[in-house]
Amino acid sequence: MSWRIVALSFGLVLLFVFSGCFPVFVGEARLDHIKLPPGFRIDIYANDADDARSMALGTRGTLFVGTRRAGKVYAITDRDGDGKADGVVTIASGLNIEPHSPF
Protein backbone atom coordinates (compact mmCIF):
# COMPACT_ATOMS: atom_id res chain seq x y z
CA MET A 1 0.00 0.00 0.00
CA SER A 2 1.49 3.33 -0.97
CA TRP A 3 2.05 6.09 1.55
CA ARG A 4 -0.44 8.30 -0.34
CA ILE A 5 -3.29 5.87 0.19
CA VAL A 6 -2.38 5.53 3.88
CA ALA A 7 -2.22 9.33 4.27
CA LEU A 8 -5.53 9.80 2.45
CA SER A 9 -7.22 7.11 4.56
CA PHE A 10 -5.87 8.66 7.75
CA GLY A 11 -7.06 12.10 6.64
CA LEU A 12 -10.55 10.80 5.90
CA VAL A 13 -10.74 9.13 9.31
CA LEU A 14 -9.72 12.40 10.98
CA LEU A 15 -12.32 14.28 8.94
CA PHE A 16 -15.11 11.96 10.09
CA VAL A 17 -13.94 12.01 13.71
CA PHE A 18 -13.64 15.78 13.96
CA SER A 19 -16.74 16.62 11.93
CA GLY A 20 -18.84 15.51 14.90
CA CYS A 21 -16.99 17.60 17.47
CA PHE A 22 -19.25 20.65 17.20
CA PRO A 23 -22.72 19.75 18.43
CA VAL A 24 -25.56 21.42 16.58
CA PHE A 25 -28.86 21.96 18.34
CA VAL A 26 -31.71 20.33 16.47
CA GLY A 27 -35.25 20.24 17.72
CA GLU A 28 -37.27 22.29 20.15
CA ALA A 29 -35.54 24.19 22.95
CA ARG A 30 -36.15 22.74 26.40
CA LEU A 31 -36.31 25.92 28.46
CA ASP A 32 -37.62 24.02 31.48
CA HIS A 33 -34.16 22.44 31.90
CA ILE A 34 -32.42 25.79 32.39
CA LYS A 35 -32.09 26.70 36.06
CA LEU A 36 -32.56 30.40 36.75
CA PRO A 37 -32.27 32.41 39.98
CA PRO A 38 -35.49 33.52 41.68
CA GLY A 39 -37.12 36.44 39.86
CA PHE A 40 -35.62 35.58 36.45
CA ARG A 41 -37.49 34.10 33.49
CA ILE A 42 -36.52 32.91 30.02
CA ASP A 43 -38.35 32.68 26.71
CA ILE A 44 -37.55 32.29 23.02
CA TYR A 45 -37.38 35.60 21.16
CA ALA A 46 -36.76 34.32 17.61
CA ASN A 47 -36.53 30.91 15.94
CA ASP A 48 -35.25 31.92 12.52
CA ALA A 49 -31.65 32.94 13.31
CA ASP A 50 -29.87 29.64 12.73
CA ASP A 51 -26.47 29.11 14.36
CA ALA A 52 -26.75 32.28 16.49
CA ARG A 53 -23.59 33.08 18.45
CA SER A 54 -23.13 36.83 19.11
CA MET A 55 -25.73 39.53 19.74
CA ALA A 56 -25.78 43.32 19.88
CA LEU A 57 -28.81 45.53 20.50
CA GLY A 58 -29.07 48.55 18.20
CA THR A 59 -30.22 51.98 19.37
CA ARG A 60 -33.61 51.53 17.66
CA GLY A 61 -34.28 48.13 19.21
CA THR A 62 -33.01 45.95 16.37
CA LEU A 63 -31.18 42.87 17.59
CA PHE A 64 -28.15 42.07 15.43
CA VAL A 65 -27.13 38.41 15.58
CA GLY A 66 -23.90 36.96 14.24
CA THR A 67 -23.47 33.27 13.53
CA ARG A 68 -20.68 30.88 14.33
CA ARG A 69 -20.22 28.76 11.21
CA ALA A 70 -22.96 30.00 8.88
CA GLY A 71 -21.09 33.25 8.15
CA LYS A 72 -24.22 35.40 8.43
CA VAL A 73 -25.47 38.42 10.35
CA TYR A 74 -29.20 38.76 10.99
CA ALA A 75 -31.25 41.83 11.93
CA ILE A 76 -34.18 40.85 14.15
CA THR A 77 -37.03 43.24 14.91
CA ASP A 78 -40.03 43.30 17.24
CA ARG A 79 -42.27 45.89 15.57
CA ASP A 80 -45.35 45.37 17.74
CA GLY A 81 -43.50 45.28 21.08
CA ASP A 82 -44.86 41.92 22.25
CA GLY A 83 -41.44 40.49 23.12
CA LYS A 84 -41.36 38.15 20.11
CA ALA A 85 -39.49 38.69 16.86
CA ASP A 86 -41.65 39.82 13.96
CA GLY A 87 -38.96 39.75 11.31
CA VAL A 88 -35.57 38.14 10.76
CA VAL A 89 -33.57 39.50 7.83
CA THR A 90 -30.13 38.32 6.69
CA ILE A 91 -28.09 41.51 6.30
CA ALA A 92 -24.73 39.88 5.56
CA SER A 93 -23.67 36.44 4.35
CA GLY A 94 -20.57 34.64 3.13
CA LEU A 95 -18.54 36.02 6.03
CA ASN A 96 -15.56 34.34 7.63
CA ILE A 97 -16.34 35.23 11.25
CA GLU A 98 -13.58 34.62 13.77
CA PRO A 99 -14.42 33.38 17.28
CA HIS A 100 -14.85 36.14 19.87
CA SER A 101 -15.55 38.81 17.25
CA PRO A 102 -18.61 41.01 17.76
CA PHE A 103 -20.04 39.51 14.53
Coordinates of C-alpha atoms in Angstrom, one line a residue:
M1 CA 0.0 0.0 0.0
S2 CA 1.5 3.3 -1.0
W3 CA 2.1 6.1 1.6
R4 CA -0.4 8.3 -0.3
I5 CA -3.3 5.9 0.2
V6 CA -2.4 5.5 3.9
A7 CA -2.2 9.3 4.3
L8 CA -5.5 9.8 2.4
S9 CA -7.2 7.1 4.6
F10 CA -5.9 8.7 7.7
G11 CA -7.1 12.1 6.6
L12 CA -10.6 10.8 5.9
V13 CA -10.7 9.1 9.3
L14 CA -9.7 12.4 11.0
L15 CA -12.3 14.3 8.9
F16 CA -15.1 12.0 10.1
V17 CA -13.9 12.0 13.7
F18 CA -13.6 15.8 14.0
S19 CA -16.7 16.6 11.9
G20 CA -18.8 15.5 14.9
C21 CA -17.0 17.6 17.5
F22 CA -19.2 20.6 17.2
P23 CA -22.7 19.7 18.4
V24 CA -25.6 21.4 16.6
F25 CA -28.9 22.0 18.3
V26 CA -31.7 20.3 16.5
G27 CA -35.2 20.2 17.7
E28 CA -37.3 22.3 20.1
A29 CA -35.5 24.2 23.0
R30 CA -36.2 22.7 26.4
L31 CA -36.3 25.9 28.5
D32 CA -37.6 24.0 31.5
H33 CA -34.2 22.4 31.9
I34 CA -32.4 25.8 32.4
K35 CA -32.1 26.7 36.1
L36 CA -32.6 30.4 36.8
P37 CA -32.3 32.4 40.0
P38 CA -35.5 33.5 41.7
G39 CA -37.1 36.4 39.9
F40 CA -35.6 35.6 36.5
R41 CA -37.5 34.1 33.5
I42 CA -36.5 32.9 30.0
D43 CA -38.4 32.7 26.7
I44 CA -37.6 32.3 23.0
Y45 CA -37.4 35.6 21.2
A46 CA -36.8 34.3 17.6
N47 CA -36.5 30.9 15.9
D48 CA -35.2 31.9 12.5
A49 CA -31.7 32.9 13.3
D50 CA -29.9 29.6 12.7
D51 CA -26.5 29.1 14.4
A52 CA -26.7 32.3 16.5
R53 CA -23.6 33.1 18.5
S54 CA -23.1 36.8 19.1
M55 CA -25.7 39.5 19.7
A56 CA -25.8 43.3 19.9
L57 CA -28.8 45.5 20.5
G58 CA -29.1 48.6 18.2
T59 CA -30.2 52.0 19.4
R60 CA -33.6 51.5 17.7
G61 CA -34.3 48.1 19.2
T62 CA -33.0 46.0 16.4
L63 CA -31.2 42.9 17.6
F64 CA -28.1 42.1 15.4
V65 CA -27.1 38.4 15.6
G66 CA -23.9 37.0 14.2
T67 CA -23.5 33.3 13.5
R68 CA -20.7 30.9 14.3
R69 CA -20.2 28.8 11.2
A70 CA -23.0 30.0 8.9
G71 CA -21.1 33.2 8.2
K72 CA -24.2 35.4 8.4
V73 CA -25.5 38.4 10.3
Y74 CA -29.2 38.8 11.0
A75 CA -31.2 41.8 11.9
I76 CA -34.2 40.9 14.1
T77 CA -37.0 43.2 14.9
D78 CA -40.0 43.3 17.2
R79 CA -42.3 45.9 15.6
D80 CA -45.4 45.4 17.7
G81 CA -43.5 45.3 21.1
D82 CA -44.9 41.9 22.2
G83 CA -41.4 40.5 23.1
K84 CA -41.4 38.1 20.1
A85 CA -39.5 38.7 16.9
D86 CA -41.7 39.8 14.0
G87 CA -39.0 39.8 11.3
V88 CA -35.6 38.1 10.8
V89 CA -33.6 39.5 7.8
T90 CA -30.1 38.3 6.7
I91 CA -28.1 41.5 6.3
A92 CA -24.7 39.9 5.6
S93 CA -23.7 36.4 4.4
G94 CA -20.6 34.6 3.1
L95 CA -18.5 36.0 6.0
N96 CA -15.6 34.3 7.6
I97 CA -16.3 35.2 11.2
E98 CA -13.6 34.6 13.8
P99 CA -14.4 33.4 17.3
H100 CA -14.8 36.1 19.9
S101 CA -15.5 38.8 17.2
P102 CA -18.6 41.0 17.8
F103 CA -20.0 39.5 14.5

